[in-house]
XYZ file of C-alpha atoms in Angstrom:
727
model
C -27.721 65.033 87.997
C -27.824 61.221 88.530
C -24.119 60.951 88.629
C -23.987 64.185 91.024
C -26.707 62.634 93.396
C -24.936 59.443 93.449
C -21.657 61.192 94.470
C -23.253 63.152 97.040
C -24.942 60.414 98.773
C -21.589 58.625 98.926
C -20.070 61.641 100.112
C -22.574 61.783 102.835
C -22.406 58.397 104.080
C -18.541 58.521 104.035
C -18.963 61.884 106.188
C -21.455 59.933 108.484
C -18.996 56.777 108.740
C -16.158 59.198 109.628
C -18.186 60.908 111.995
C -19.128 57.633 113.563
C -15.763 56.364 114.055
C -14.734 59.536 115.653
C -17.401 59.353 118.085
C -16.445 55.761 118.546
C -12.764 56.259 119.159
C -13.963 59.118 121.753
C -16.749 57.749 123.470
C -16.861 54.000 122.753
C -19.824 52.236 121.541
C -23.287 54.057 122.202
C -25.863 51.937 124.313
C -29.401 52.882 124.129
C -32.635 51.160 125.708
C -35.882 50.388 124.292
C -37.093 53.874 125.463
C -34.575 56.409 125.416
C -31.995 54.472 127.600
C -28.437 53.803 126.146
C -27.794 50.526 124.191
C -24.975 49.238 122.189
C -25.225 51.053 118.631
C -25.307 48.345 115.959
C -22.971 48.749 113.400
C -23.598 51.078 110.322
C -24.535 49.345 107.232
C -22.823 51.094 104.458
C -22.835 48.425 102.022
C -20.332 48.927 99.152
C -18.946 52.071 101.031
C -17.867 49.643 104.041
C -14.407 49.657 103.943
C -14.103 47.799 107.151
C -15.603 44.564 105.668
C -13.403 41.874 104.780
C -15.192 41.453 101.675
C -14.317 44.867 100.694
C -11.870 44.884 97.579
C -9.601 47.466 97.515
C -9.343 47.392 93.550
C -12.985 47.967 93.153
C -12.829 50.914 95.550
C -10.394 52.187 93.241
C -12.339 51.855 90.387
C -15.439 53.559 91.914
C -13.104 56.477 93.257
C -11.578 57.043 89.965
C -14.865 56.864 88.202
C -16.270 59.316 90.389
C -13.332 61.594 90.252
C -14.170 61.851 86.259
C -17.246 63.275 87.140
C -17.389 67.084 86.211
C -19.377 68.177 89.420
C -16.855 66.286 91.439
C -13.953 67.952 89.407
C -15.384 71.315 89.998
C -15.999 70.627 93.751
C -12.367 69.527 94.288
C -11.008 72.449 92.157
C -13.117 75.030 94.379
C -12.053 73.412 97.649
C -15.669 72.668 98.814
C -16.173 70.952 102.407
C -17.518 67.394 101.889
C -19.249 67.297 105.100
C -20.913 70.852 104.542
C -21.785 69.769 101.110
C -23.188 66.350 102.326
C -25.735 68.092 104.859
C -26.848 70.581 102.237
C -27.518 67.620 100.026
C -29.557 65.705 102.784
C -31.537 68.940 103.593
C -32.457 69.335 99.912
C -33.575 65.547 100.136
C -35.686 65.974 102.913
C -37.320 69.152 101.181
C -38.083 67.279 98.051
C -39.662 64.507 100.334
C -41.988 66.759 102.136
C -42.860 68.311 99.007
C -43.774 64.831 97.534
C -45.913 64.271 100.681
C -47.663 67.287 100.170
C -48.596 66.526 96.609
C -49.911 63.069 97.484
C -52.253 64.701 100.316
C -53.500 67.103 97.726
C -54.350 64.486 95.243
C -55.774 61.893 97.849
C -59.423 62.562 96.586
C -58.428 61.845 92.839
C -56.760 58.928 93.903
C -59.875 57.525 96.039
C -62.158 58.523 92.873
C -59.647 56.271 90.756
C -59.876 53.536 93.254
C -63.929 53.631 93.040
C -63.812 53.617 89.173
C -61.097 50.723 89.224
C -63.680 48.794 91.552
C -66.569 49.579 89.030
C -64.632 48.387 86.176
C -63.967 45.166 87.690
C -67.462 44.678 88.474
C -68.315 45.335 84.650
C -65.282 43.014 83.758
C -66.562 40.273 85.942
C -70.142 40.450 84.176
C -68.796 40.255 80.916
C -66.806 37.395 81.704
C -69.924 35.567 82.698
C -71.996 36.514 79.211
C -68.818 35.576 77.419
C -68.855 32.142 79.219
C -72.697 31.637 78.180
C -71.881 32.774 74.543
C -69.178 30.134 74.301
C -71.264 27.333 75.815
C -73.760 28.305 73.202
C -71.210 28.367 70.311
C -70.076 24.893 71.493
C -73.878 23.659 70.840
C -74.236 25.529 67.359
C -71.033 23.897 66.426
C -72.218 20.373 66.714
C -75.470 21.405 65.043
C -73.223 22.746 61.853
C -71.251 19.408 61.645
C -74.601 17.459 61.699
C -75.771 19.773 58.670
C -72.628 19.271 56.984
C -72.661 15.544 57.296
C -76.303 15.267 55.999
C -75.386 17.855 53.160
C -72.346 15.620 51.793
C -74.755 12.636 51.728
C -77.178 14.447 49.976
C -74.452 15.602 47.584
C -73.437 11.958 47.043
C -76.863 10.833 46.365
C -77.593 13.843 43.797
C -74.185 12.756 41.755
C -75.103 9.078 41.650
C -78.541 10.002 40.383
C -76.891 12.294 37.622
C -74.524 9.800 36.560
C -77.361 7.034 36.260
C -79.361 9.770 34.337
C -76.638 10.522 32.237
C -75.810 6.772 31.247
C -79.720 5.887 30.832
C -79.804 8.994 28.650
C -76.922 7.851 26.297
C -78.769 4.437 26.388
C -81.694 5.684 25.542
C -80.309 8.002 22.870
C -78.339 5.368 21.422
C -81.404 2.889 21.200
C -83.890 5.282 19.909
C -84.607 5.760 16.289
C -85.848 8.722 15.598
C -88.498 9.229 12.734
C -86.040 11.824 10.658
C -83.533 8.910 10.371
C -86.228 6.434 9.187
C -87.413 8.884 6.747
C -84.307 9.962 5.159
C -83.102 6.185 4.920
C -86.181 5.005 3.042
C -87.100 7.752 1.024
C -84.004 10.330 0.618
C -81.811 9.813 -2.698
C -78.216 9.094 -1.769
C -77.006 11.859 -3.392
C -78.958 14.139 -0.794
C -76.781 15.591 2.084
C -79.651 14.551 4.565
C -79.160 11.111 3.475
C -75.503 11.019 4.494
C -76.025 12.610 7.906
C -78.591 10.129 8.686
C -76.350 7.170 7.307
C -73.748 8.183 9.887
C -76.306 8.336 12.670
C -77.568 4.928 11.691
C -73.888 3.485 11.693
C -73.390 4.919 15.081
C -76.819 3.566 16.593
C -75.906 0.147 15.060
C -72.492 0.254 16.675
C -74.011 1.239 19.870
C -76.502 -1.351 19.565
C -73.850 -4.054 19.144
C -71.848 -2.860 22.038
C -74.872 -2.688 24.307
C -75.975 -6.480 23.260
C -72.446 -7.503 24.256
C -73.148 -6.147 27.622
C -76.568 -8.164 27.842
C -78.786 -4.926 27.733
C -82.194 -6.490 27.281
C -83.604 -3.034 25.488
C -81.762 -3.959 22.517
C -84.067 -6.264 21.354
C -86.768 -3.831 21.004
C -84.834 -1.680 18.061
C -82.542 -4.698 16.787
C -85.487 -5.208 14.237
C -85.939 -1.575 13.068
C -82.167 -1.178 12.654
C -81.855 -4.476 10.667
C -84.375 -3.219 8.170
C -82.811 0.241 8.016
C -79.436 -1.113 7.459
C -80.677 -3.347 4.676
C -82.388 -0.734 2.907
C -79.229 1.778 3.243
C -77.030 -0.946 1.990
C -79.153 -1.684 -1.058
C -79.454 1.934 -1.913
C -75.718 2.421 -1.645
C -74.559 -0.795 -3.693
C -76.925 0.312 -6.464
C -75.374 3.745 -6.468
C -71.718 2.780 -6.312
C -72.154 0.083 -8.892
C -73.849 2.513 -11.231
C -70.932 4.903 -10.838
C -68.377 1.954 -11.450
C -70.316 0.921 -14.583
C -70.404 4.213 -15.852
C -66.491 3.769 -16.245
C -67.140 1.389 -19.011
C -68.879 3.651 -21.213
C -66.770 4.658 -24.715
C -64.920 7.939 -24.410
C -65.560 8.359 -20.644
C -63.262 10.417 -18.607
C -63.238 8.012 -15.459
C -61.658 10.648 -13.161
C -65.018 12.488 -12.939
C -66.911 9.664 -11.566
C -63.885 8.986 -9.373
C -63.977 12.218 -8.141
C -67.777 11.953 -7.566
C -67.028 8.739 -5.406
C -64.719 10.556 -3.113
C -67.418 12.509 -1.981
C -69.291 9.651 -0.598
C -66.494 7.828 0.808
C -68.185 7.068 3.702
C -70.620 4.883 2.027
C -68.009 2.238 1.703
C -66.858 2.748 5.133
C -70.496 2.063 6.269
C -70.371 -1.280 3.898
C -67.362 -2.121 5.715
C -68.612 -1.970 9.005
C -72.183 -3.408 8.419
C -72.022 -5.491 5.254
C -68.577 -7.005 4.278
C -69.696 -9.177 1.629
C -71.395 -6.065 -0.333
C -68.003 -4.085 0.299
C -66.044 -7.092 -0.976
C -68.332 -7.112 -4.363
C -68.018 -3.391 -4.931
C -64.161 -3.530 -4.556
C -63.905 -6.728 -6.761
C -66.062 -4.673 -9.209
C -63.973 -1.684 -9.114
C -60.933 -3.657 -9.549
C -62.125 -5.647 -12.454
C -63.415 -2.601 -14.230
C -60.488 -0.249 -13.706
C -57.849 -2.974 -14.361
C -59.566 -3.728 -17.874
C -59.825 0.397 -18.610
C -56.317 0.950 -17.969
C -55.274 -1.903 -19.861
C -57.209 -0.925 -22.939
C -56.162 2.707 -22.570
C -52.438 2.103 -22.249
C -52.378 -0.816 -25.103
C -54.105 1.773 -27.369
C -52.226 4.583 -26.378
C -48.982 2.655 -26.589
C -49.770 1.525 -30.114
C -50.731 4.880 -31.272
C -47.378 6.432 -29.858
C -45.277 4.196 -31.516
C -46.498 5.251 -34.851
C -45.157 8.592 -34.485
C -41.696 7.591 -33.799
C -39.115 8.426 -36.208
C -38.999 5.782 -39.145
C -35.149 5.792 -39.214
C -33.631 4.133 -35.911
C -30.390 2.680 -34.883
C -29.616 -1.062 -35.895
C -27.002 -3.526 -34.835
C -24.622 -2.363 -37.642
C -24.869 1.324 -36.578
C -21.905 1.212 -34.118
C -19.104 3.650 -33.551
C -16.412 1.718 -35.353
C -18.375 0.733 -38.644
C -17.026 2.298 -41.680
C -19.103 4.651 -43.727
C -18.219 2.650 -46.740
C -19.401 -0.735 -45.359
C -21.953 -2.388 -47.527
C -25.002 -4.431 -46.724
C -26.519 -7.413 -48.423
C -28.818 -6.769 -51.149
C -32.059 -7.485 -49.424
C -30.944 -5.813 -46.323
C -32.772 -2.782 -44.942
C -30.981 0.566 -45.723
C -29.026 2.147 -42.987
C -29.211 5.407 -41.587
C -28.417 8.119 -44.024
C -25.884 9.455 -41.498
C -24.449 7.336 -38.663
C -23.403 10.403 -36.775
C -26.835 11.435 -35.825
C -27.286 8.521 -33.142
C -24.161 9.474 -31.539
C -25.131 13.101 -31.126
C -27.315 14.536 -28.472
C -28.365 17.690 -30.015
C -31.747 18.902 -28.500
C -32.717 15.325 -27.118
C -31.355 16.079 -23.880
C -34.365 18.735 -23.074
C -36.468 15.620 -22.630
C -34.978 15.500 -19.170
C -35.288 19.006 -18.218
C -37.921 20.145 -15.696
C -39.976 21.784 -18.120
C -40.217 19.071 -20.582
C -40.325 16.300 -18.052
C -43.697 17.097 -16.924
C -44.922 18.786 -19.888
C -48.346 17.485 -21.386
C -48.416 14.058 -22.714
C -48.108 13.611 -26.500
C -51.388 13.222 -28.525
C -50.697 10.451 -31.241
C -53.613 11.524 -33.740
C -52.599 15.239 -33.316
C -48.948 14.450 -34.164
C -50.038 12.323 -37.106
C -52.153 15.006 -38.520
C -49.018 17.552 -38.284
C -46.764 14.622 -39.708
C -44.487 15.037 -36.751
C -42.212 12.255 -35.590
C -40.375 11.893 -32.306
C -37.494 9.779 -30.847
C -37.882 7.029 -28.774
C -36.987 8.691 -25.433
C -39.621 11.242 -26.203
C -42.436 8.586 -26.660
C -40.971 6.970 -23.300
C -41.230 10.072 -21.398
C -45.007 10.590 -22.487
C -45.965 7.117 -21.886
C -44.423 6.918 -18.505
C -45.623 10.299 -17.470
C -49.415 9.238 -18.228
C -48.503 6.176 -16.218
C -46.816 8.076 -13.447
C -49.832 10.677 -13.274
C -52.494 8.058 -13.333
C -50.891 5.655 -10.831
C -50.477 8.375 -8.274
C -54.135 9.586 -8.606
C -55.071 5.943 -8.534
C -53.162 4.966 -5.438
C -54.593 8.068 -3.454
C -58.023 7.185 -4.485
C -57.435 3.626 -3.288
C -56.085 4.490 0.019
C -58.877 7.355 0.650
C -61.877 5.740 -0.649
C -61.261 1.950 0.271
C -59.611 3.018 3.654
C -56.397 0.879 3.213
C -52.766 1.634 3.665
C -49.269 0.154 3.752
C -48.984 -3.326 2.362
C -53.026 -3.537 1.725
C -52.872 -0.541 -0.288
C -49.895 -1.829 -2.364
C -51.838 -5.115 -2.969
C -55.178 -3.414 -4.167
C -53.105 -0.937 -6.305
C -51.279 -3.724 -8.220
C -54.762 -5.513 -8.425
C -55.821 -2.475 -10.458
C -52.757 -1.745 -12.347
C -50.912 -4.997 -12.284
C -51.830 -5.984 -15.777
C -51.190 -2.547 -17.131
C -47.789 -2.543 -15.657
C -46.949 -5.984 -16.945
C -48.026 -5.150 -20.363
C -45.675 -2.070 -20.455
C -42.870 -3.910 -19.173
C -43.244 -6.620 -21.886
C -43.482 -3.991 -24.465
C -40.223 -2.190 -23.269
C -38.496 -5.555 -23.258
C -39.750 -6.455 -26.985
C -38.409 -2.852 -28.145
C -35.197 -2.927 -26.119
C -34.159 -6.246 -28.005
C -33.789 -4.522 -31.140
C -32.606 -1.074 -29.670
C -29.180 0.168 -30.503
C -29.795 3.719 -29.628
C -27.422 4.013 -26.408
C -28.341 7.880 -26.035
C -32.005 6.777 -25.961
C -31.804 4.171 -23.779
C -29.382 6.398 -21.601
C -32.197 9.017 -21.582
C -34.874 6.613 -20.503
C -32.911 5.880 -17.492
C -32.662 9.100 -16.413
C -36.379 9.734 -17.087
C -37.026 6.786 -14.738
C -34.806 8.045 -12.286
C -36.564 11.487 -12.094
C -39.961 10.147 -12.284
C -39.025 7.850 -9.294
C -38.217 11.094 -7.402
C -41.602 12.855 -8.272
C -43.502 9.606 -7.129
C -41.698 9.721 -3.673
C -42.591 13.573 -3.328
C -46.117 12.634 -4.031
C -45.879 9.835 -1.416
C -46.846 7.163 -3.766
C -44.628 4.343 -3.096
C -46.537 1.617 -5.091
C -44.548 2.235 -8.108
C -41.243 1.529 -6.663
C -41.027 -1.993 -7.787
C -42.085 -1.202 -11.298
C -39.208 1.764 -11.458
C -36.659 -1.100 -10.407
C -37.956 -3.481 -13.039
C -37.845 -1.063 -15.906
C -34.215 -0.149 -14.767
C -33.434 -3.865 -14.663
C -34.254 -3.722 -18.346
C -32.424 -0.442 -19.473
C -29.228 -0.633 -17.577
C -28.022 -3.993 -19.084
C -29.251 -2.896 -22.658
C -27.330 0.284 -22.229
C -24.395 -1.393 -21.162
C -24.524 -4.052 -23.939
C -24.662 -1.168 -26.499
C -21.881 0.575 -24.819
C -19.683 -2.611 -24.976
C -20.940 -3.299 -28.492
C -19.403 0.206 -29.580
C -16.243 -0.552 -27.574
C -15.843 -3.563 -29.432
C -16.574 -2.209 -32.877
C -13.615 0.554 -31.968
C -11.202 -2.120 -30.832
C -11.751 -4.302 -33.914
C -11.564 -1.707 -36.640
C -8.700 -2.081 -38.931
C -7.466 1.288 -40.185
C -6.392 -0.211 -43.412
C -9.988 -0.769 -44.441
C -11.168 2.728 -43.862
C -10.101 3.767 -47.333
C -8.346 6.820 -48.224
C -6.950 8.789 -44.978
C -5.857 12.419 -44.468
C -5.041 14.264 -41.374
C -8.279 15.888 -40.840
C -10.415 14.640 -37.795
C -11.703 11.018 -38.298
C -15.400 10.324 -38.503
C -15.048 7.837 -35.875
C -13.376 10.200 -33.499
C -16.037 12.651 -34.150
C -18.585 9.963 -33.553
C -16.880 9.185 -30.155
C -16.541 13.039 -29.071
C -20.202 13.520 -29.851
C -21.209 10.522 -28.280
C -18.970 10.793 -25.182
C -19.960 14.443 -24.716
C -23.743 13.345 -24.887
C -23.373 10.842 -22.071
C -21.129 12.773 -19.904
C -23.405 15.862 -19.749
C -26.595 13.463 -18.895
C -24.618 11.777 -16.433
C -23.643 14.774 -14.578
C -26.984 15.336 -13.300
C -27.528 12.118 -11.556
C -23.903 10.647 -11.517
C -23.311 6.990 -12.153
C -19.975 5.077 -11.418
C -20.450 2.152 -13.946
C -21.354 4.724 -16.804
C -18.084 6.513 -16.169
C -16.165 3.130 -16.194
C -17.709 2.024 -19.652
C -17.119 5.523 -21.108
C -13.193 5.165 -19.482
C -12.917 2.061 -21.550
C -14.232 3.466 -24.815
C -11.815 6.246 -24.115
C -8.951 4.145 -24.012
C -10.172 2.343 -27.308
C -10.429 5.477 -29.318
C -6.889 6.530 -28.046
C -5.788 3.417 -29.468
C -7.871 3.639 -32.527
C -6.343 7.106 -33.150
C -2.700 5.883 -32.738
C -3.379 3.060 -35.021
C -4.519 5.076 -37.703
C -1.780 7.828 -37.080
C 0.720 4.760 -37.696
C -0.580 4.687 -41.104
C 0.887 7.842 -42.051
C 4.507 7.650 -43.275
C 5.989 10.850 -42.038
C 6.021 11.789 -38.181
C 4.691 15.161 -39.053
C 1.732 13.807 -40.638
C 0.970 11.347 -37.798
C 1.451 14.240 -35.305
C -1.005 16.625 -37.427
C -3.656 13.724 -37.312
C -3.319 13.369 -33.810
C -3.533 16.861 -33.015
C -6.460 17.532 -35.334
C -8.357 14.466 -33.514
C -7.444 15.424 -30.080
C -8.288 19.158 -30.567
C -11.941 18.174 -32.099
C -12.750 15.586 -29.285
C -11.533 18.261 -26.697
C -13.734 21.150 -28.183
C -16.726 18.928 -28.630
C -16.285 17.442 -24.705
C -15.839 21.101 -23.571
C -19.146 22.255 -25.028
C -21.160 19.911 -22.844
C -18.817 18.416 -20.355
C -17.278 20.251 -17.069
C -13.877 21.778 -17.751
C -12.436 19.356 -14.653
C -13.941 16.202 -16.201
C -11.787 13.205 -16.489
C -12.255 13.068 -20.218
C -11.402 17.019 -20.587
C -8.157 16.652 -18.543
C -7.163 13.541 -20.447
C -7.328 14.714 -23.971
C -5.733 18.228 -22.810
C -2.913 16.569 -21.669
C -2.482 14.488 -24.837
C -3.089 17.719 -26.985
C -0.535 19.619 -24.969
C 1.983 16.801 -25.509
C 1.433 16.186 -29.212
C 1.614 20.050 -29.960
C 4.885 20.512 -28.356
C 6.330 17.540 -30.370
C 4.758 19.021 -33.610
C 6.348 22.588 -32.880
C 9.803 20.962 -32.503
C 9.047 18.792 -35.615
C 8.172 21.992 -37.464
C 11.154 24.106 -36.293
C 13.359 21.160 -37.359
C 14.226 21.544 -41.046
C 14.768 25.254 -41.248
C 16.352 25.746 -37.859
C 17.483 22.242 -37.105
C 21.180 23.004 -37.235
C 20.671 26.089 -34.798
C 18.856 23.736 -32.445
C 21.651 21.089 -32.544
C 24.485 23.711 -31.904
C 22.695 25.211 -28.926
C 21.977 22.052 -27.256
C 25.447 20.670 -27.912
C 26.983 24.310 -26.726
C 24.953 24.484 -23.625
C 25.703 20.834 -22.551
C 29.523 21.657 -22.977
C 29.103 24.848 -21.064
C 27.161 23.046 -18.167
C 30.315 20.405 -18.091
C 32.803 23.047 -17.985
C 34.083 22.429 -21.474
C 33.531 25.682 -23.177
C 36.959 25.672 -24.430
C 35.915 23.184 -27.253
C 33.603 26.011 -28.612
C 36.773 27.549 -30.118
C 36.869 24.724 -32.956
C 33.227 25.709 -33.695
C 33.853 29.209 -35.117
C 33.225 28.230 -38.755
C 30.172 26.321 -37.982
C 28.866 29.383 -35.879
C 29.667 31.793 -38.804
C 27.574 29.668 -41.002
C 24.608 29.385 -38.579
C 24.297 33.022 -38.107
C 24.625 33.966 -41.903
C 22.117 31.169 -42.829
C 19.650 32.338 -40.149
C 19.782 35.869 -41.066
C 19.094 35.073 -44.993
C 16.473 32.519 -44.541
C 14.497 33.100 -41.444
C 11.922 35.223 -42.916
C 11.033 32.971 -45.731
C 11.127 30.090 -43.365
C 8.753 31.577 -40.941
C 6.443 32.342 -43.782
C 6.507 28.697 -45.022
C 5.885 27.633 -41.435
C 3.057 29.629 -41.080
C 1.445 28.656 -44.259
C 2.161 24.885 -43.506
C 0.570 25.164 -40.067
C -2.647 26.615 -41.482
C -3.008 24.288 -44.403
C -2.441 21.370 -41.773
C -5.112 22.054 -39.325
C -8.895 22.378 -39.630
C -9.253 24.620 -36.351
C -7.910 28.100 -37.213
C -7.896 28.482 -33.402
C -5.720 25.679 -32.902
C -3.317 26.564 -35.679
C -3.051 30.047 -34.411
C -2.168 28.597 -31.062
C 0.559 26.427 -32.708
C 2.108 29.227 -34.800
C 2.455 31.311 -31.543
C 3.827 28.350 -29.736
C 6.409 27.753 -32.675
C 7.168 31.587 -33.022
C 7.779 31.841 -29.170
C 9.930 28.652 -29.057
C 12.164 30.135 -32.076
C 12.723 33.385 -30.063
C 13.629 31.503 -26.995
C 15.976 29.416 -29.219
C 17.678 32.593 -30.794
C 17.950 34.235 -27.195
C 19.737 31.079 -26.147
C 22.025 31.164 -29.265
C 22.871 34.658 -28.181
C 23.929 33.487 -24.583
C 25.942 31.039 -26.166
C 27.985 33.663 -28.462
C 28.527 35.784 -25.437
C 30.789 33.014 -24.006
C 34.556 34.386 -24.057
C 35.579 31.667 -26.599
C 33.221 33.243 -29.172
C 32.968 36.689 -28.082
C 35.629 37.945 -30.572
C 34.089 36.258 -33.698
C 33.719 38.603 -36.471
C 30.240 37.433 -37.531
C 28.629 38.418 -34.331
C 28.390 41.628 -35.851
C 25.614 40.007 -38.301
C 23.368 38.772 -35.479
C 19.826 39.994 -35.609
C 18.761 42.149 -32.568
C 16.615 39.810 -30.286
C 14.096 42.817 -30.031
C 14.013 43.388 -33.784
C 13.256 39.872 -34.281
C 10.602 39.681 -32.043
C 8.736 42.769 -33.920
C 9.413 41.081 -37.208
C 7.711 37.749 -35.885
C 4.661 39.475 -34.386
C 3.980 40.522 -37.995
C 3.735 36.906 -38.930
C 1.001 36.456 -36.201
C -2.452 35.457 -37.810
C -5.481 37.130 -36.708
C -8.932 35.574 -36.965
């Protein structure tokens, strides 16, 4: 409708302008007077529709015309051929009607409009009065706000004064509470026994008040003078009662057959007593500490000296001496007045069950009781006595160190010094006894076990967080290691200096010196595997070299190479078997003797096959060499020799194999080793005969008549299996 109305107005103006132009052309310009007289007509103001204006742009007109032509009503009017002038007059008439209708509506609503005007005027009056009221209220609020600020300032000042007074009250309360001595404190300190809980509680209160008074005196508080005298008298009384109580407990340690650990545990309940003495009476605290050190030092020394003396009485009577070395002959004689040696020197080179002393269960087992062992006529090796002695020392030292740190309130170097003041004489006595014993000790296994006992006890002490024994463990190891190395070097030297010709009658069985070495080496290797030590492995390596040289020297005493090999194999096999029982399969010693045994076994098999089958071995080697060099034609001249070998092997191989098997079983003490050698020999014999068959298959020997007498290789294998020994 808006577009249609606009189009109608535009059309009407266009018609009016067209009409005016026509009239101007016909009549000229109209002139009207102020009344009805004629005057010149003013130009019609058509605005954008004025196409006579110079400012009119034809392009814009085209745009408007094009836009109006797109309107649906204009399109319909153009299609129906409506006269625009008539249409414009119709539209103008409608507009006049609408205008008149609107005027009538305004006249009808005039009363309402007047009423609305009166209401608006009344609202303005009300709003004006409200504005005056709000203005008065705003002025009242301004005065109230200033009063509130004044009250806030007064409240802040009162809060500051209150906090200051509370702070002063708290400080004064603390000061008064710290200075006032309540009657309960006085009664408990003067009358209560020191073992009652209330005495301990009030003693802590007295200590706190004494500390508070000292602090306030340093600040110059005059009120301290009022309570200083009372606190001093109470302190003196408390110190006297505490001193008597602790000294009484310390003196109770001195009673015979007293378990000093019980009063020690009781003292720990009252460890605050000593702390009170440290803070209030250092002279008395030093007196108590010195008395404790003196008493416990004597008790420990007496206890360990007595225990050590009784412990050594249950040691084995037969111990290793300087002549009980690995390379010493069993037939060696001593002087007439000399002490008889061990019934069997092999016992000092054998570990047996002695190694259990370093097992976790035995290591921390209860200590030995000498008088019980004497009643039962039980005897122990030195390492068992050493373990019992040092486990008791370890246990008591750990307990003593922890007690010292807790009761005497010390730590670090101060704790070390106090511990050594208590245990120093005992540790020195133990070291002197060990040094004296080691001077005549030649039992390397015992010394080595003692070394590993110390290493394990040192780890236990570290787990218990007791570093005070570290220096003692180092001193013990400084005594044990040189002695162990000396004994090991003495054994090495004894093997090195052994003369095989002085050993009496020799046979091919394992020698007792190699057996000693095998037992001894396996013992040390098994112990050393738990906590490896490179120096020990070096010494064992030196001993192994000397034993290998000794075996070679003894083997050289035999006239035949076969006997030499039998002796070497028996000894290597025995040493390897003993080592594999305790040492790891990949240990250096096991690998070394395994290689020696394999080499000597292979050589012995060749030596064993040489007498009955030597001709066959020689021919096969020569023939294979000729074939390899391309000189197989030379085999044609060996027909007689080959025929003799074929017939000789066929007639004697069974008896030779039987004799070979019996010889092997007589020569070797280890049936398993003998079985292995027989199997190796028979296997090598089958391989030799198979090689002989290949040589005879050469064209030069293929037509030999004696080939028909060859034994079938499979038949030979079946027959040889019958000679395989079973155990």
